[in-house]
XYZ file of C-alpha atoms in Angstrom:
593
model
C 0.061 -0.170 -0.054
C 1.377 3.532 -1.238
C 0.894 5.006 2.722
C 1.696 1.417 4.315
C 0.260 1.077 8.213
C 1.561 -1.431 10.640
C -0.320 -3.891 9.980
C -1.659 -5.536 13.521
C -2.756 -3.013 14.702
C -3.557 -4.245 18.152
C -0.358 -5.649 19.180
C 2.053 -2.938 17.823
C 5.724 -2.985 17.765
C 8.441 0.037 16.588
C 10.676 -2.506 15.189
C 9.329 -3.793 11.320
C 9.669 -3.726 8.189
C 7.184 -3.704 5.204
C 7.661 -6.551 2.290
C 5.152 -4.508 -0.235
C 6.790 -3.163 -3.369
C 8.089 -5.168 -6.505
C 8.470 -8.851 -6.364
C 9.256 -11.813 -8.918
C 6.656 -13.739 -10.181
C 5.304 -16.278 -12.497
C 2.743 -18.707 -13.447
C 2.942 -22.262 -12.923
C 0.141 -23.830 -14.720
C 2.178 -26.776 -15.897
C 3.666 -26.869 -12.496
C 6.981 -27.208 -13.829
C 9.193 -25.963 -10.603
C 8.693 -28.472 -7.301
C 11.368 -25.866 -4.803
C 13.165 -22.419 -5.315
C 16.424 -24.220 -5.342
C 15.905 -25.392 -9.076
C 15.869 -22.575 -11.217
C 12.072 -20.754 -11.753
C 11.779 -19.204 -15.034
C 10.625 -15.424 -13.737
C 8.144 -14.524 -16.201
C 6.359 -11.310 -14.523
C 7.294 -8.393 -11.851
C 4.414 -8.302 -9.493
C 3.379 -5.257 -7.035
C 2.758 -6.907 -3.717
C 0.326 -7.117 -2.243
C -2.144 -6.664 -5.209
C -3.245 -9.957 -6.104
C -2.525 -10.795 -9.916
C -6.319 -11.040 -11.397
C -5.639 -6.646 -10.350
C -4.713 -3.997 -12.682
C -2.944 -2.397 -9.811
C 0.042 -5.369 -9.588
C 0.949 -4.571 -12.813
C -0.071 -8.270 -14.466
C -4.420 -8.176 -14.531
C -4.000 -12.214 -15.697
C -7.634 -12.868 -14.511
C -7.337 -16.011 -16.856
C -7.524 -19.563 -15.052
C -4.031 -20.235 -12.977
C -3.766 -23.121 -9.956
C 0.097 -22.187 -9.280
C 2.271 -19.301 -9.092
C 5.306 -18.512 -7.267
C 6.800 -15.407 -6.081
C 10.683 -13.779 -4.897
C 12.069 -11.218 -3.448
C 15.627 -10.274 -1.580
C 15.496 -8.073 1.640
C 18.337 -7.190 4.213
C 18.165 -8.242 7.586
C 20.846 -9.357 9.976
C 19.877 -11.562 12.901
C 21.758 -9.279 15.985
C 20.861 -11.319 18.323
C 17.157 -11.590 18.730
C 14.423 -12.953 16.248
C 13.286 -12.192 13.268
C 9.570 -13.280 12.478
C 8.253 -12.828 8.943
C 4.311 -12.309 8.680
C 1.985 -12.605 5.747
C -2.012 -11.106 6.082
C -3.263 -13.245 3.882
C -2.515 -15.863 0.875
C -4.854 -17.663 -1.089
C -5.213 -20.548 -0.917
C -2.627 -23.241 0.058
C 1.328 -21.287 0.650
C 4.633 -22.814 1.235
C 7.389 -20.387 1.937
C 11.350 -20.447 2.096
C 13.733 -18.048 3.092
C 17.480 -19.280 1.860
C 15.906 -22.546 0.298
C 14.762 -23.383 3.770
C 11.338 -23.595 4.360
C 10.388 -22.005 6.996
C 6.251 -21.889 6.947
C 3.175 -23.612 4.962
C -0.583 -22.830 5.633
C -3.777 -23.535 4.099
C -6.732 -20.656 4.275
C -7.414 -17.680 1.913
C -8.446 -15.268 4.676
C -6.258 -15.367 7.967
C -2.934 -14.227 8.974
C 0.158 -16.758 9.624
C 3.833 -16.258 10.682
C 7.356 -17.900 11.000
C 10.673 -17.203 13.013
C 13.044 -17.363 10.139
C 16.079 -16.634 12.281
C 17.943 -19.659 11.602
C 17.416 -19.697 7.965
C 19.313 -15.926 8.011
C 22.532 -15.779 5.632
C 24.768 -14.056 8.020
C 25.993 -11.522 5.373
C 22.702 -9.886 5.595
C 20.823 -10.525 2.152
C 18.241 -13.273 2.498
C 16.073 -14.574 -0.230
C 12.080 -15.844 0.414
C 9.739 -17.501 -2.108
C 6.353 -18.211 -1.647
C 4.842 -20.887 -4.077
C 1.715 -20.896 -4.171
C -1.905 -23.183 -4.945
C -5.268 -21.458 -5.630
C -7.252 -24.219 -7.961
C -9.530 -21.582 -9.112
C -12.170 -24.461 -9.566
C -12.384 -25.861 -6.421
C -15.577 -25.224 -4.867
C -15.052 -27.155 -1.898
C -12.221 -24.330 0.042
C -13.934 -20.975 1.359
C -13.322 -18.863 -1.670
C -16.668 -16.208 -1.064
C -17.801 -14.063 -4.095
C -14.518 -15.795 -5.993
C -15.826 -16.540 -9.360
C -15.321 -20.114 -10.878
C -16.558 -19.496 -14.066
C -13.759 -17.870 -16.823
C -15.297 -14.643 -16.592
C -17.460 -13.343 -13.853
C -21.481 -13.863 -14.003
C -24.328 -13.000 -11.738
C -22.696 -12.284 -8.337
C -19.231 -13.818 -8.207
C -16.529 -11.396 -8.982
C -13.057 -11.948 -10.328
C -10.448 -14.089 -8.509
C -7.797 -13.102 -6.087
C -4.938 -15.605 -6.068
C -2.068 -15.448 -3.925
C -0.533 -12.644 -1.675
C -3.069 -10.133 -1.138
C -2.231 -8.280 2.418
C 0.591 -7.034 3.579
C 4.228 -9.099 4.304
C 6.145 -7.723 6.500
C 9.411 -8.632 8.421
C 8.906 -8.206 12.468
C 12.284 -7.817 15.154
C 12.468 -9.441 18.420
C 13.401 -10.603 21.247
C 14.723 -14.519 21.966
C 11.506 -14.567 24.784
C 8.283 -11.875 23.042
C 4.441 -11.378 23.719
C 2.943 -13.600 20.655
C -0.547 -12.204 21.578
C -3.358 -10.397 23.575
C -6.401 -10.561 23.943
C -8.937 -8.060 25.190
C -12.349 -8.646 26.642
C -14.722 -6.652 27.846
C -16.842 -7.448 31.182
C -19.118 -4.776 31.294
C -21.885 -6.130 34.024
C -18.181 -5.211 36.431
C -16.941 -2.834 34.710
C -13.508 -4.818 33.927
C -11.417 -5.421 30.911
C -10.283 -8.978 30.584
C -6.388 -9.168 29.707
C -4.963 -11.925 28.584
C -0.983 -11.923 27.765
C 0.901 -14.971 25.576
C 4.036 -15.081 25.349
C 6.200 -16.701 22.691
C 10.399 -17.709 22.288
C 12.519 -19.411 24.345
C 10.824 -19.520 28.242
C 12.473 -18.189 30.986
C 11.394 -18.562 34.647
C 10.486 -15.525 37.085
C 8.844 -13.614 33.761
C 6.530 -11.019 34.235
C 3.830 -8.886 32.265
C 2.810 -4.945 32.865
C -0.086 -3.738 31.658
C -1.111 0.086 31.823
C -4.576 1.289 30.008
C -5.229 4.840 29.769
C -8.132 7.339 29.180
C -7.191 9.828 27.259
C -4.156 10.984 29.439
C -5.700 9.637 32.571
C -3.983 6.452 33.458
C -6.653 3.750 34.494
C -4.516 0.861 35.483
C -0.927 -0.029 35.853
C -0.503 -3.495 36.883
C 2.118 -6.447 37.283
C 1.246 -10.081 36.655
C 3.769 -13.389 37.092
C 4.089 -15.153 33.717
C 3.099 -18.961 34.413
C 3.196 -21.670 31.868
C 3.493 -18.694 28.721
C 0.453 -16.868 29.485
C -0.885 -14.195 32.110
C -4.992 -14.189 32.566
C -5.618 -10.875 34.549
C -8.941 -9.256 35.131
C -8.425 -5.412 35.167
C -10.662 -3.322 37.685
C -11.896 -0.093 36.354
C -13.640 2.971 38.995
C -17.187 2.476 37.956
C -18.664 6.074 38.524
C -21.659 4.832 39.204
C -24.337 7.551 36.928
C -24.860 6.614 33.472
C -23.627 10.020 32.624
C -20.452 9.320 33.441
C -20.304 6.151 32.783
C -21.232 6.511 29.096
C -18.071 8.935 28.825
C -16.451 5.551 29.007
C -18.349 3.429 27.227
C -17.359 2.630 23.499
C -20.498 3.232 20.796
C -20.781 4.213 17.094
C -22.257 7.649 18.636
C -19.055 7.877 21.185
C -16.394 5.683 20.007
C -14.350 5.838 23.367
C -11.310 3.920 22.794
C -8.668 2.346 26.027
C -4.961 2.464 25.043
C -3.037 -0.014 26.515
C 1.134 -0.786 26.446
C 2.088 -4.136 27.638
C 5.313 -4.786 28.697
C 7.404 -8.213 29.284
C 10.423 -8.577 31.799
C 12.461 -10.909 33.037
C 14.038 -10.296 36.206
C 13.510 -6.586 35.509
C 14.978 -6.388 32.170
C 12.795 -5.047 29.402
C 12.591 -8.042 26.982
C 9.613 -6.718 24.942
C 7.172 -3.682 24.790
C 4.043 -3.963 22.201
C 1.373 -1.173 22.151
C -2.441 -1.745 21.809
C -6.030 -0.431 23.097
C -9.565 -2.063 24.214
C -12.557 -0.660 25.435
C -15.240 -1.152 27.510
C -18.551 -2.243 25.776
C -20.895 -5.436 25.505
C -23.199 -6.596 23.067
C -25.968 -9.081 23.967
C -29.827 -10.095 23.325
C -32.454 -9.576 25.221
C -35.827 -11.089 24.308
C -36.491 -9.613 20.849
C -33.619 -6.757 20.581
C -30.277 -6.532 20.140
C -28.552 -5.037 22.895
C -25.420 -2.211 23.084
C -24.481 -1.725 26.626
C -27.481 -2.504 27.849
C -29.544 -0.517 26.178
C -31.552 -1.581 23.083
C -30.031 -0.078 19.909
C -31.463 -0.175 16.541
C -29.013 -2.079 13.800
C -29.056 0.476 10.827
C -26.473 -1.291 8.563
C -25.312 -1.852 4.799
C -23.830 -4.667 3.145
C -20.142 -3.916 2.497
C -18.577 -6.879 -0.433
C -15.041 -4.928 -0.107
C -13.871 -4.563 -3.472
C -11.945 -2.366 -5.223
C -11.489 -1.639 -9.430
C -8.363 -2.387 -9.357
C -6.999 -3.767 -6.847
C -10.220 -6.493 -5.869
C -9.783 -7.458 -2.933
C -6.726 -5.893 -1.519
C -7.477 -2.519 -0.326
C -6.017 0.408 -2.438
C -4.672 1.903 0.607
C -5.152 2.633 4.192
C -6.770 6.235 3.514
C -9.315 4.241 1.420
C -10.076 1.796 4.288
C -10.790 4.578 6.535
C -12.808 6.521 3.266
C -15.321 3.071 3.396
C -15.604 3.442 7.322
C -16.430 7.125 7.354
C -18.773 7.104 3.538
C -20.817 4.273 5.749
C -21.093 6.852 9.026
C -21.938 9.579 6.391
C -25.123 7.640 4.624
C -26.837 7.248 8.272
C -25.777 3.369 8.449
C -24.472 2.732 12.134
C -23.219 -0.674 11.341
C -21.726 -2.903 7.831
C -22.448 -6.249 6.906
C -18.792 -7.645 5.704
C -20.256 -9.946 3.116
C -18.476 -13.227 2.259
C -15.326 -11.340 2.585
C -12.146 -11.371 5.819
C -11.457 -8.022 5.722
C -8.082 -6.664 6.547
C -7.534 -5.938 10.416
C -6.533 -2.570 9.484
C -10.407 -1.651 8.275
C -11.728 -3.068 12.051
C -8.830 -0.451 13.209
C -10.588 2.081 11.900
C -14.399 1.005 12.600
C -12.890 0.221 15.827
C -11.083 4.320 16.164
C -14.370 5.969 14.084
C -17.153 3.722 15.915
C -18.585 1.792 13.131
C -20.389 -1.576 13.985
C -19.228 -4.427 12.216
C -20.855 -8.219 11.397
C -18.066 -11.082 10.648
C -18.734 -13.287 8.316
C -17.117 -16.046 6.373
C -16.542 -16.536 2.855
C -18.587 -19.840 2.125
C -17.415 -22.801 0.259
C -19.837 -23.895 -2.646
C -19.919 -27.912 -2.057
C -21.109 -30.071 0.961
C -18.138 -32.392 1.612
C -16.076 -33.292 4.795
C -12.819 -31.556 3.188
C -15.144 -28.347 2.924
C -15.987 -28.629 6.075
C -12.693 -29.186 7.760
C -11.235 -26.189 5.897
C -14.154 -24.149 7.092
C -13.855 -25.341 10.945
C -9.799 -24.358 10.357
C -9.847 -21.260 8.802
C -13.255 -19.941 10.829
C -11.643 -20.728 14.430
C -8.593 -18.784 13.078
C -10.793 -15.671 11.632
C -12.427 -15.598 15.382
C -8.959 -15.369 17.102
C -7.519 -13.060 14.881
C -10.140 -10.378 15.297
C -12.216 -11.678 18.797
C -10.429 -8.708 20.583
C -12.258 -5.584 18.114
C -14.335 -3.499 19.940
C -16.747 -2.593 16.351
C -17.098 -6.590 15.950
C -20.486 -7.333 17.595
C -21.875 -10.380 15.528
C -20.632 -14.023 13.805
C -22.135 -15.467 10.720
C -20.395 -18.744 9.486
C -22.816 -19.457 6.753
C -24.401 -17.216 4.358
C -28.113 -18.464 3.579
C -27.372 -22.122 2.406
C -23.889 -21.353 0.565
C -21.987 -24.754 0.811
C -25.572 -26.522 2.792
C -27.571 -26.171 -0.224
C -29.755 -29.703 1.406
C -30.613 -28.294 4.499
C -34.349 -28.597 4.752
C -33.398 -32.587 3.456
C -29.869 -33.552 4.781
C -29.539 -33.699 8.465
C -26.018 -33.641 7.572
C -26.250 -29.812 6.423
C -28.232 -29.024 9.169
C -25.800 -30.217 11.461
C -22.760 -28.244 9.885
C -24.592 -25.244 10.741
C -25.725 -26.425 14.093
C -22.381 -27.464 14.941
C -20.185 -24.400 13.771
C -22.767 -22.330 15.440
C -22.088 -23.962 18.729
C -18.083 -23.483 17.910
C -18.610 -20.267 17.320
C -20.177 -19.682 21.108
C -17.993 -22.129 22.256
C -14.520 -19.692 21.184
C -16.356 -16.469 21.643
C -19.252 -16.359 23.968
C -19.218 -12.719 24.380
C -21.412 -11.832 21.506
C -23.994 -12.960 19.435
C -23.937 -15.765 16.195
C -26.173 -16.461 13.438
C -25.647 -20.011 12.293
C -26.838 -18.910 8.794
C -28.229 -15.439 7.646
C -31.070 -15.189 5.133
C -33.864 -17.983 5.063
C -34.118 -21.685 6.360
C -32.202 -21.030 10.103
C -32.055 -23.433 12.665
C -29.092 -22.137 15.470
C -29.125 -18.457 15.754
C -29.395 -16.029 18.183
C -30.888 -13.352 15.433
C -33.232 -14.439 12.639
C -32.198 -12.995 9.285
C -34.357 -12.455 6.363
C -32.957 -11.502 3.206
C -35.974 -10.529 1.079
C -35.868 -8.169 -2.348
C -39.037 -7.231 -2.681
C -38.364 -3.806 -4.275
C -42.493 -2.536 -3.290
C -42.840 -0.671 0.111
C -46.240 -1.890 0.556
C -45.691 -5.170 -0.084
C -42.755 -5.448 2.088
C -44.799 -3.347 4.996
C -47.554 -5.600 4.399
C -45.290 -8.568 5.042
C -43.569 -7.424 8.099
C -45.758 -4.565 9.593
C -47.382 -4.097 13.030
C -50.457 -6.251 12.340
C -48.437 -8.622 11.155
C -47.880 -11.607 13.747
C -44.135 -13.428 14.136
C -45.738 -16.897 14.258
C -47.389 -16.457 11.247
C -44.677 -15.019 9.263
C -42.224 -18.038 10.415
C -45.587 -20.272 9.454
C -45.667 -18.966 5.785
C -42.717 -19.500 2.815
C -40.566 -16.286 1.614
C -38.393 -15.194 -0.938
C -36.723 -17.556 -3.207
C -39.376 -20.610 -2.092
C -37.138 -21.103 1.191
C -39.042 -21.448 4.424
C -37.697 -19.081 7.435
C -36.756 -21.706 9.758
C -36.253 -25.097 9.527
C -38.668 -27.421 11.519
C -37.637 -28.204 15.095
C -36.580 -24.244 15.556
C -39.672 -22.375 15.629
C -38.930 -18.467 16.236
C -38.155 -18.580 19.867
C -38.803 -14.566 19.970
C -35.187 -13.662 19.129
C -34.652 -10.591 17.588
C -36.421 -10.753 13.739
C -33.612 -8.060 10.826
C -33.845 -7.445 7.475
C -30.510 -8.454 6.590
C -31.086 -8.408 3.057
C -32.948 -5.994 1.017
C -32.911 -3.022 -1.622
C -30.262 -3.755 -4.173
C -31.652 -0.291 -6.479
C -29.378 -0.124 -9.632
C -29.099 3.226 -10.864
C -29.370 2.289 -14.746
C -29.868 6.060 -17.098
C -31.593 5.504 -20.308
C -29.383 5.619 -23.125
C -26.107 4.597 -21.507
C -24.081 2.190 -23.127
C -22.717 0.571 -20.139
C -26.143 -0.472 -18.796
C -26.592 -3.650 -20.206
C -23.691 -5.619 -18.726
C -25.245 -4.440 -15.244
C -28.156 -5.788 -13.653
C -29.383 -5.181 -9.605
C -32.807 -6.742 -7.855
C -34.474 -3.304 -9.254
C -34.499 -0.670 -11.860
C -34.067 3.382 -11.762
C -33.084 5.562 -14.458
C -32.994 8.438 -12.526
C -31.891 10.176 -9.616
C -34.734 10.898 -8.126
C -35.931 7.224 -9.230
C -33.321 6.975 -7.289
C -33.640 8.126 -4.175
C -37.739 7.861 -4.122
C -37.607 4.065 -4.107
C -34.610 3.867 -1.290
C -36.328 6.619 0.845
C -39.601 3.862 0.362
C -37.769 1.258 1.369
C -36.396 2.740 4.757
C -39.095 4.204 5.246
C -40.666 1.028 5.933
C -38.330 -0.718 7.759
C -37.781 2.358 9.903
C -41.114 2.160 10.915
C -41.339 -1.599 11.168
C -41.584 -2.722 14.907
C -40.716 -6.333 14.446
C -37.773 -5.249 13.072
C -34.631 -4.663 15.599
C -32.280 -3.886 12.891
C -31.232 -4.337 8.569
C -29.105 -4.883 6.403
C -29.521 -2.373 2.965
C -27.795 -3.765 0.143
C -25.352 -2.558 -1.032
C -22.286 -0.214 -0.140
C -21.407 0.375 -3.507
C -21.194 -1.323 -6.983
C -19.075 -4.636 -7.205
C -18.416 -5.186 -10.745
C -22.020 -6.310 -12.802
C -23.776 -5.749 -9.591
C -24.393 -2.239 -9.777
C -26.833 -2.140 -7.134
C -24.635 0.558 -4.616
C -25.506 3.391 -2.872
C -21.868 4.368 -4.278
C -20.241 3.970 -7.463
C -17.434 1.261 -6.972
C -14.806 4.414 -6.643
C -17.260 5.699 -3.852
C -18.969 8.625 -5.547
C -22.336 8.653 -4.237
C -25.222 8.061 -6.549
C -27.359 10.866 -5.142
C -26.411 14.203 -2.666
C -25.147 11.652 0.190
C -27.371 14.091 2.325
C -30.645 12.907 1.015
C -29.075 9.319 1.101
C -28.242 9.879 5.077
C -31.712 11.593 5.482
C -33.568 8.784 3.710
C -31.746 6.266 5.903
C -32.062 7.874 9.054
C -35.765 8.834 8.349
C -35.475 11.946 9.055
C -38.344 13.471 7.721
C -40.230 11.159 10.050
C -42.561 9.931 6.514
C -44.821 7.135 8.035
C -44.670 3.674 5.999
C -47.083 2.840 3.431
C -50.742 2.344 4.691
């Protein structure tokens, strides 16, 4: 990224070095090369971290390629400590060598991995890293999200992303160092739970100091002993008691208060490692039919965000671009986003934490149901939860979208078991957030009932979900796409009901030669029609008491799916003030009679 920032925002060190930039590259469709020791024919130069399918990579090849290779040189000395090589994400199966020594192997296209490369370093200081990537473009049994398996993007699938697509970087650490931090807010007790994990060469008499600040006010300065490579403690904050004073410390979209942290690892008083981090005090819970933020009902106004850019695909063009996406969502009146079929870059979550935007985390789908697909999904989804657990902006986990990857939910017990198993696994790995087993229809194990309904007629939507509608009648009927909303044996138990996909209005100006290449769930031909259709739908969802939240489709145009509120280049299709006014229902228009 042009304005590259530290890529792991909740565990920050001063000594690090980006390996983004020019790398040697080649496709290996015939699998001619097995190891970097055999000469590889470097046919291209690629700009990392942009995938080779993207224009920004300098290659822009969107053909079918199962295997590719990367290589670059860098300069670093071991210098008495350890050197860690990090990859933000590589799609899909990667092997990494440093100076022809295998240092890492990883499967999964959306999660980070790292390697201690100290023993592989050359004493001269000049090093070479080589990466082999296998990513079968037609493998439907791997979590792939919206990446198309056909040569040309079709329907609601988009160009593929192969290989390195998030930051590659080096970090120098001591022989014993802080490997991981985990922050958990305990809202009811006004506490922050802190878990510190230490890696490297274990020593006796290790201690860790944790400091917390609110602005310039120190809230805690505690020291704990490391036992078994870990420290687990709860930090009690001074509870001011009354809500007005409490609210100053609580995190929300309206007041995104972050608590700055410093964590220092010592051995017999000598500093081994020092990192910066942050956390927040907030709670997300379900109370009967409402979503609760910090103990109060909180209506969710979300927009579906697929996180693609025209020239860079799944990789953001820059850190500023990620920040701008958060700002635009808030400017349009939304308090949250549903990150759809993408595990977003941690820098996006940083800006959502910092600026105040709620995020639903969703696992990219596989499209075949096999034991291999489920094994892959369980492993990678567990890594997703671990990576993003400490971000206060993340409020809901969604392992499955609709019935993608589990297409026979009504007829096959194994498919139902998969959804229920992932639901319970997620609740086990993180019992602090609500979980939606599968969002959209045919729900079973879930804390929120999400409905996908692209009916563009506000009157029909209001008749279906309006105040006179009984929830039991709704769930006894069949709904969009001929799908039942809940599976037999899983009746509505009073969970919050949310319209988690709706809208999808495409803006096609008459005479636009590109209009025939794009689609939406409904079509507007003028700005006036576009905002009128949007406002009509918003009037319904904002005035329907059955809903405790909604998610409009979608944030931006995404290739041929041109139903965004913004263009793919992030330009509003109508004045953003009009979008905001409709989203917030500022004119107070009642829903259709």
